[in-house]
XYZ file of C-alpha atoms in Angstrom:
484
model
C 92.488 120.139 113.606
C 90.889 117.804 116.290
C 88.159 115.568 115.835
C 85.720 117.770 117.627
C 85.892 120.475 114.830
C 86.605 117.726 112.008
C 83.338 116.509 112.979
C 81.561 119.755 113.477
C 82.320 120.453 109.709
C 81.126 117.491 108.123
C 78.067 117.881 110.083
C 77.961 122.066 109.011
C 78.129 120.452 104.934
C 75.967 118.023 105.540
C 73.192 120.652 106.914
C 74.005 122.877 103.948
C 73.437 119.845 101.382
C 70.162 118.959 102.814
C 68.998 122.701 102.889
C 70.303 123.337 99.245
C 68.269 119.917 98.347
C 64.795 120.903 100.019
C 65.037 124.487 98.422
C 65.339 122.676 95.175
C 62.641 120.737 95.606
C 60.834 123.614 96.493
C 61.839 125.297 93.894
C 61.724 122.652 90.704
C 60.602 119.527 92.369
C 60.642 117.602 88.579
C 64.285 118.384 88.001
C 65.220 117.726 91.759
C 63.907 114.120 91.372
C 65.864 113.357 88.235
C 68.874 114.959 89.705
C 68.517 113.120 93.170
C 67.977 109.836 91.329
C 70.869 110.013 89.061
C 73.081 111.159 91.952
C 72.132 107.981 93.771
C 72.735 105.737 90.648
C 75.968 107.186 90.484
C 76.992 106.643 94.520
C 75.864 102.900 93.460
C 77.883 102.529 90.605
C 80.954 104.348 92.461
C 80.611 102.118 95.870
C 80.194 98.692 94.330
C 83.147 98.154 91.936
C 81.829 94.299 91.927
C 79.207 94.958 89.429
C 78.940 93.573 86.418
C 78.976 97.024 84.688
C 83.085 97.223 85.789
C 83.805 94.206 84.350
C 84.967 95.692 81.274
C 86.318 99.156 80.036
C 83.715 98.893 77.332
C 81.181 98.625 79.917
C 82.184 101.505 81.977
C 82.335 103.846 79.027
C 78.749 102.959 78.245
C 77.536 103.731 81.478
C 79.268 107.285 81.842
C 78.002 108.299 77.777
C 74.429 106.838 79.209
C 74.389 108.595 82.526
C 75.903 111.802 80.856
C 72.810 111.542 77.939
C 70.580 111.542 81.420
C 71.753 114.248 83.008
C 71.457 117.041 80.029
C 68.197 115.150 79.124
C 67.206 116.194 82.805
C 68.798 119.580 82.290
C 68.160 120.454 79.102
C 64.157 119.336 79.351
C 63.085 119.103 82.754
C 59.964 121.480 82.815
C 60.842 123.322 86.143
C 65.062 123.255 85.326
C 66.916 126.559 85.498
C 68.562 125.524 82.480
C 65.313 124.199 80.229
C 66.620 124.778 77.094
C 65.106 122.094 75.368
C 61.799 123.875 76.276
C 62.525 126.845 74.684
C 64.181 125.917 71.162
C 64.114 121.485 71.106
C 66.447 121.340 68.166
C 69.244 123.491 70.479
C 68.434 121.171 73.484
C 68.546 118.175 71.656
C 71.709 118.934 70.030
C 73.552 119.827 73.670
C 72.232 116.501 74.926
C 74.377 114.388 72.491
C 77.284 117.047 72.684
C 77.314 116.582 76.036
C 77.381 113.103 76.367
C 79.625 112.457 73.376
C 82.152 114.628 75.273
C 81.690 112.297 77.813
C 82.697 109.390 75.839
C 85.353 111.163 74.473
C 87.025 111.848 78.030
C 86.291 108.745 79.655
C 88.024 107.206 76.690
C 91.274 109.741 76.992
C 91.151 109.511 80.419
C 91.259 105.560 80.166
C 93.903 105.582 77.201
C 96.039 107.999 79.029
C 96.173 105.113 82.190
C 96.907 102.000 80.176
C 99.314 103.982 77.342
C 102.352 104.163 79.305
C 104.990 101.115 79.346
C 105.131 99.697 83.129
C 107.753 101.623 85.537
C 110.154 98.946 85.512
C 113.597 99.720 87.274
C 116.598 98.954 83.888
C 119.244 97.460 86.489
C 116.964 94.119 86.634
C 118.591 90.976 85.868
C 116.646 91.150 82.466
C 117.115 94.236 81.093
C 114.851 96.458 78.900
C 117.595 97.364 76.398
C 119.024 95.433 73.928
C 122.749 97.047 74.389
C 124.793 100.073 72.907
C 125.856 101.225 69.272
C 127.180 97.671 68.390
C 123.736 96.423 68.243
C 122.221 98.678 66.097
C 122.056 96.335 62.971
C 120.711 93.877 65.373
C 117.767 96.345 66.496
C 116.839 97.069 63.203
C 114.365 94.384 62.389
C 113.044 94.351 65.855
C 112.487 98.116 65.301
C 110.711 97.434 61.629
C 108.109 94.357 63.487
C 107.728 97.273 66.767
C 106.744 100.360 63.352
C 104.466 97.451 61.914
C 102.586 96.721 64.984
C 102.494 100.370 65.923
C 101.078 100.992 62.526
C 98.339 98.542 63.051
C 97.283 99.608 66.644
C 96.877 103.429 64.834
C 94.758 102.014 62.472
C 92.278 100.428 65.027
C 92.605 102.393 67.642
C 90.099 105.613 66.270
C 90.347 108.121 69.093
C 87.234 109.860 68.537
C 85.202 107.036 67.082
C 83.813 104.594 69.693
C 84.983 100.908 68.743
C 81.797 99.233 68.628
C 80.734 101.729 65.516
C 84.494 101.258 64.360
C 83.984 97.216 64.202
C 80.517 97.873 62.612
C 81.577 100.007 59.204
C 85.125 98.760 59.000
C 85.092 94.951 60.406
C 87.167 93.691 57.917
C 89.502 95.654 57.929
C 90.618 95.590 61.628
C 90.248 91.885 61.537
C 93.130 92.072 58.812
C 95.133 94.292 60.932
C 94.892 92.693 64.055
C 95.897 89.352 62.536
C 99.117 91.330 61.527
C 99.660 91.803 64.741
C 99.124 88.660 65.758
C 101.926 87.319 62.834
C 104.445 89.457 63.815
C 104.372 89.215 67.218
C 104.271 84.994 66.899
C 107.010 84.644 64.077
C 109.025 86.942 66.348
C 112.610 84.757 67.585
C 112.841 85.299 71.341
C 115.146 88.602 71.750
C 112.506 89.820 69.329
C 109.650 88.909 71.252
C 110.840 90.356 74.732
C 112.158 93.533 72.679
C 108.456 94.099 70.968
C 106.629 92.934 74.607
C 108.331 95.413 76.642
C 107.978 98.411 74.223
C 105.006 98.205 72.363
C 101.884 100.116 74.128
C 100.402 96.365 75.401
C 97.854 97.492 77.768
C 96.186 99.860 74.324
C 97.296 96.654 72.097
C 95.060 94.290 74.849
C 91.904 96.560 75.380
C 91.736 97.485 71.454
C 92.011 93.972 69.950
C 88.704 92.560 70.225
C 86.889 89.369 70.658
C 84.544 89.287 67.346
C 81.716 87.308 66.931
C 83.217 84.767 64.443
C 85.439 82.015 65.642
C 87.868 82.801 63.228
C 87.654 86.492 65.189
C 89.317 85.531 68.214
C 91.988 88.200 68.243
C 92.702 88.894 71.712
C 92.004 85.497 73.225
C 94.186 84.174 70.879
C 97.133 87.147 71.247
C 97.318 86.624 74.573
C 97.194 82.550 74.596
C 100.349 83.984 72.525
C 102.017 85.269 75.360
C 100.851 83.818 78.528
C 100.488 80.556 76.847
C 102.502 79.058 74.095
C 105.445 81.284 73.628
C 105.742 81.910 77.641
C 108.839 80.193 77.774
C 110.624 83.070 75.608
C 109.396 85.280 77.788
C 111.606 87.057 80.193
C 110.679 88.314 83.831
C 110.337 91.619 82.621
C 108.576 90.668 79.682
C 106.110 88.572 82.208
C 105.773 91.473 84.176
C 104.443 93.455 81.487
C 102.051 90.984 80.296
C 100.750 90.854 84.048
C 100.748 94.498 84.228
C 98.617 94.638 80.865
C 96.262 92.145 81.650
C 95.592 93.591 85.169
C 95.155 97.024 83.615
C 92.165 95.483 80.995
C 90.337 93.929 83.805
C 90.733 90.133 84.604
C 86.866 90.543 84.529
C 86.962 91.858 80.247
C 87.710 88.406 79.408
C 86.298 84.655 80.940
C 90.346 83.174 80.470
C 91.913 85.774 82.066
C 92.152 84.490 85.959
C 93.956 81.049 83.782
C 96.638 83.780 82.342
C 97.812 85.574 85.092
C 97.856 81.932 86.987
C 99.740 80.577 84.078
C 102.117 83.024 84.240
C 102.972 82.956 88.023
C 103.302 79.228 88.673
C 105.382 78.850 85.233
C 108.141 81.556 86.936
C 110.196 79.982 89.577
C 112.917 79.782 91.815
C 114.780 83.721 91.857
C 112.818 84.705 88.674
C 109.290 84.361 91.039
C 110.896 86.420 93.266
C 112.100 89.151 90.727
C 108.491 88.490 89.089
C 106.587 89.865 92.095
C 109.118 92.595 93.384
C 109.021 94.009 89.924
C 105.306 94.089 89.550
C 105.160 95.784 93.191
C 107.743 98.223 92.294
C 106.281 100.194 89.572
C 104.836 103.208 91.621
C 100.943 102.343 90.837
C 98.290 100.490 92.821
C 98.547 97.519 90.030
C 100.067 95.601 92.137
C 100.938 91.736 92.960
C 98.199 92.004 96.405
C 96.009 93.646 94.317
C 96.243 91.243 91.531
C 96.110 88.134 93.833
C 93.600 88.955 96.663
C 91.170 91.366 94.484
C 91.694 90.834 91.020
C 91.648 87.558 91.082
C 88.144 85.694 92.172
C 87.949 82.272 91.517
C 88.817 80.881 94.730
C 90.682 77.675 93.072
C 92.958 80.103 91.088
C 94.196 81.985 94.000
C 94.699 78.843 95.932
C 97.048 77.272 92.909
C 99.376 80.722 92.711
C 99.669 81.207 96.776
C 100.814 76.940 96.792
C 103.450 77.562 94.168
C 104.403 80.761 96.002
C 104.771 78.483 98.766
C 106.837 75.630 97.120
C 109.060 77.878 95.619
C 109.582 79.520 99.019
C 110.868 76.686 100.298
C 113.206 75.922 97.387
C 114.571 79.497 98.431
C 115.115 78.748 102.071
C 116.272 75.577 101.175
C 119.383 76.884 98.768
C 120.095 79.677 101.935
C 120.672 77.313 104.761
C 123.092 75.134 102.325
C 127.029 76.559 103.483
C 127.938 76.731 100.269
C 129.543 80.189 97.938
C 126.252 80.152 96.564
C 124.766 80.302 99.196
C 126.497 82.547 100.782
C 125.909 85.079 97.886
C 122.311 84.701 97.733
C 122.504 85.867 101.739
C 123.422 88.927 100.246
C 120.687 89.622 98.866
C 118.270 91.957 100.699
C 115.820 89.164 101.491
C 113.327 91.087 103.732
C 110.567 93.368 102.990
C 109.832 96.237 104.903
C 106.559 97.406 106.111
C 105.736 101.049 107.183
C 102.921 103.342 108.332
C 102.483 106.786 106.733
C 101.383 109.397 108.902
C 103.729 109.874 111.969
C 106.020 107.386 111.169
C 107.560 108.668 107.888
C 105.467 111.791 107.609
C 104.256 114.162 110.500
C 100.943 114.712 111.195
C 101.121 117.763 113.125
C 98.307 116.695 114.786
C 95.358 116.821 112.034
C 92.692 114.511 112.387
C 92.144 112.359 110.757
C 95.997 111.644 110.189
C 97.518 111.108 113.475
C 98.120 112.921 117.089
C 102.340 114.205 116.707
C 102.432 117.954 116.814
C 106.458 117.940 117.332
C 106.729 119.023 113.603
C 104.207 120.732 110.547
C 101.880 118.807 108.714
C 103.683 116.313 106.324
C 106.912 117.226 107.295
C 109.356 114.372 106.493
C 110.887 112.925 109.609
C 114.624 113.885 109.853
C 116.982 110.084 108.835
C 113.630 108.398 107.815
C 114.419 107.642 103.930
C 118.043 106.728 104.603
C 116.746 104.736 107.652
C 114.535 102.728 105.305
C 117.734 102.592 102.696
C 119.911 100.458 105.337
C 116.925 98.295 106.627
C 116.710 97.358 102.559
C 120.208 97.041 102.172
C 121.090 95.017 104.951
C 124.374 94.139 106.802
C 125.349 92.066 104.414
C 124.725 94.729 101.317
C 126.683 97.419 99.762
C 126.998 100.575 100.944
C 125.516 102.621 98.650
C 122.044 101.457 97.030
C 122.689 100.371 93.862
C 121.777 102.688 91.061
C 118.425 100.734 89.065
C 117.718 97.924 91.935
C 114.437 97.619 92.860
C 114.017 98.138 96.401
C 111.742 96.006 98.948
C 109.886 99.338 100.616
C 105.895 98.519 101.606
C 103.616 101.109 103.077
C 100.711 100.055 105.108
C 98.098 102.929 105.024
C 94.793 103.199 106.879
C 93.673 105.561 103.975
C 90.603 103.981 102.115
C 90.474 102.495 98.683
C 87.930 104.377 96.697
C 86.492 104.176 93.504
C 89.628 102.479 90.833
C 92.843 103.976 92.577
C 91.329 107.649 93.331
C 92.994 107.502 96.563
C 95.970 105.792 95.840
C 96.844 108.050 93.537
C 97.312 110.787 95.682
C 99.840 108.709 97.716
C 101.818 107.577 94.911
C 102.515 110.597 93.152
C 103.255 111.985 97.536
C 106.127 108.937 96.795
C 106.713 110.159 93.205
C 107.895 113.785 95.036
C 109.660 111.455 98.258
C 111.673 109.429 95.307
C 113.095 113.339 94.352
C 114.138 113.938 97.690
C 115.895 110.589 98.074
C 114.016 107.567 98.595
C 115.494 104.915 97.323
C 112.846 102.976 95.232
C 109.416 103.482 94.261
C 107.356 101.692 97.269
C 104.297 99.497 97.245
C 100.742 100.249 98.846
C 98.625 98.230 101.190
C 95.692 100.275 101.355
C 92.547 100.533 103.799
C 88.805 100.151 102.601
C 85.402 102.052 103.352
C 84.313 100.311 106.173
C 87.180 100.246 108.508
C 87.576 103.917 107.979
C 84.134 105.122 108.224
C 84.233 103.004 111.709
C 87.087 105.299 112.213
C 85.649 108.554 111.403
C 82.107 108.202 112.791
C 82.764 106.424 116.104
C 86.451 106.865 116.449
C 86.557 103.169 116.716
C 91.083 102.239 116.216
C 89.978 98.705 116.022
C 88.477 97.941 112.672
C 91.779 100.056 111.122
C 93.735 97.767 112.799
C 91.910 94.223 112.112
C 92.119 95.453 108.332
C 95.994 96.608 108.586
C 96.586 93.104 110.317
C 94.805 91.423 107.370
C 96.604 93.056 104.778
C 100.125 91.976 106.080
C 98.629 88.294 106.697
C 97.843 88.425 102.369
C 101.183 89.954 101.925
C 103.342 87.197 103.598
C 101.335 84.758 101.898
C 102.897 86.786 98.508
C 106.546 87.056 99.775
C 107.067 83.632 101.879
C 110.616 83.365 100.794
C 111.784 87.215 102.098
C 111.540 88.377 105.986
C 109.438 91.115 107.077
C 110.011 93.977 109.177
C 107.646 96.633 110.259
C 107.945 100.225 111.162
C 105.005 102.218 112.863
C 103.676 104.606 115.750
C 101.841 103.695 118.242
C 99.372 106.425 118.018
C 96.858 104.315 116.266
C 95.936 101.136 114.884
């Protein structure tokens, strides 16, 4: 498909839209208007993810049960709506307004719990790994299992699926104050194998968004469980352990809570030398869009806070240089290591095209057909000639993908590409890559005026934030030349 007939139809839907919305007007100009209006609330609440209303979970679930209540309201009551059943029988209307927008509750909050449930996708051949060790250990593990059941336990207890936590707080206050605080105990009288085994396997992006903030000082709870980690006991934490914190916090929003941005900076600049390194690979390397660009250049705001991570990225760069020009076995062994990250295009450099628009222009093979040598071509680049021959089974791999693809609303978009690498990692690619993706206004440049340029200012930009991220590794970068 060229851009001639890509063009001709978005113009064709964008006739039929405007002819379905006059005949609606036509038809029930009252309902119309409420539908039009809450359509455009929605396209401002989708397109400006700066808001104040995303700054929080809590937030967003408020305005989706609102805007849901607003919709059957306009429905359900509009005098001139198809559907005015409010008008006929206001008890049965009324009723399928709040059933409708508690069922929106209830599915924002699944769809949010399902998100931030899972533990972090970290590789288990890491220099600190996940599992405590074989059968010998088991009478080691069992307290650390007991404190993971009694933390568990508590989470269960607050966490009310179908109850929104506000209400929750309001009847039963006392009671999840008690049971966070448990949480709190076990998780600071832990000894440090306990801690990393209870960090890395307890649900902590739930256990962050469901302990609260309450209004007494004494009420603290998840300012003061996470001054826990990231704070005072951040020197028994391991890189994985970091990692997960990081991964937990990003997941909650740095916006849900004023200390946040100090957290995830505390974290960073207290992980040096090889551990940084590890730090950052690992949080790029666990196949979602949560990760260490993301958290640096978008997550993070506060100008001064960004500055202090990207200087001790720096200085510990240099450290790492430093160590690899010395001619010493050490040395030596470090050079190794893969120490370059490579950067890729998507669409006619790993997969084909076939010449779709708005994709790319190389119609040798089918649409998305996998270019013959391309994953084991990426394998050697990450090994290396220094490197083994075989990729080691559990390493986390160095693999980037620079995509012209827009951002859109959370990782709607990214999604789709990362489970595309989910199905790649089946067919043999080596590790789970990272994503460097495009935004709205270079690609609707793209797409309206076939304009290359702003897709490549804002490919050329991302690389420029991702060196400042990796100083201490080389980069090498694979692409067409069919576009940007």
């Amino acid at each position: 498909m060229n851009r001639a007939l890509a063009m001709m139809i978005m113009l064709s839907m964008m006739i039929i839209t405007i002819l379905f919305f006059l005949a609606l007007f036509a038809r029930s100009p009252i309902f119309a208007a409420l539908i039009t209006a809450l359509l455009y609330t929605l396209y401002l609440f989708l397109a400006n993810e700066r808001l104040s209303v995303h700054n929080a979970q809590e937030f967003e679930n408020r305005f989706w049960t609102v805007f849901a209540l607003m919709l059957a309201t306009a429905v359900f009551f509009a005098r001139d709506s198809p559907l005015a059943l409010g008008l006929w029988s206001p008890s049965l209307g009324f009723l399928s307004v709040l059933a409708f927008g508690y069922f929106v509750h209830v599915w924002d909050r699944w769809r949010h719990r399902k998100e931030i449930g899972g533990r972090p996708n970290f590789k288990r051949g890491t220099a600190m790994s996940l599992d405590m060790g074989g059968e010998r250990q088991d009478k080691e593990r069992e307290p650390y299992e007991k404190a993971l059941q009694s933390i568990n336990e508590s989470l269960a207890n607050i966490d009310q699926v179908l109850i929104p936590s506000t209400i929750n707080n309001m009847f039963r206050d006392k009671f999840i104050m008690e049971k966070e605080r448990e949480i709190i105990t076990v998780l600071s009288e832990s000894d440090e194998k306990a801690l990393n085994f209870l960090v890395t396997r307890v649900k902590l992006g739930i256990l962050f968004y469901k302990v609260k903030d309450h209004r007494s000082m004494s009420g603290q709870h998840r300012t003061e469980l996470i001054d826990l980690l990231a704070v005072h006991r951040i020197s028994a934490l391991n890189v994985v352990s970091r990692a997960t914190v990081l991964d937990a916090l990003q997941k909650m929003k740095l916006t849900a809570n004023p200390r946040c941005e100090f957290w995830v900076r505390n974290l960073i600049v207290n992980t040096r030398k090889d551990e940084l390194s590890e730090l950052k690979t690992l949080t790029d390397a666990k196949g979602d869009y949560f990760s260490m660009h993301k958290l640096v250049f978008v997550d993070v705001r506060t100008q001064t806070v960004r500055d202090d991570i990207l200087k001790h990225l720096e200085k510990e760069a240099k450290w790492s240089w430093a160590q690899m020009s010395m001619n010493t076995s050490r040395s030596r062994k470090r050079m190794e290591r893969p120490w370059r990250k490579i950067l890729s295009d998507v669409d006619d450099t790993m997969l084909c095209s076939g010449n779709h628009y708005p994709a790319g222009i190389d119609a040798r093979f089918g649409k998305k057909v996998l270019y013959p040598g391309c994953l084991g071509f990426y394998r050697e680049l990450d090994l290396g000639p220094k490197g083994k021959e075989e990729w080691p089974e559990g390493s986390v791999g160095n693999l980037v993908f620079l995509s012209a693809r827009p951002h859109m609303y959370k990782d709607v978009s990214e999604k789709q590409n990362y489970a595309k690498f989910a199905k790649l990692r089946e067919r043999g690619m080596h590790t789970n890559p990272s994503l460097l993706a495009g935004d709205m206004k270079s690609g609707s440049e793209y797409m309206m005026k076939n304009d290359m340029e702003p897709l490549a200012v804002k490919k050329y930009q991302n690389f420029k934030e991702y060196v400042q991220i990796y100083p201490e590794f080389r980069h090498v970068f694979v692409g067409d030349n069919g576009q940007g």
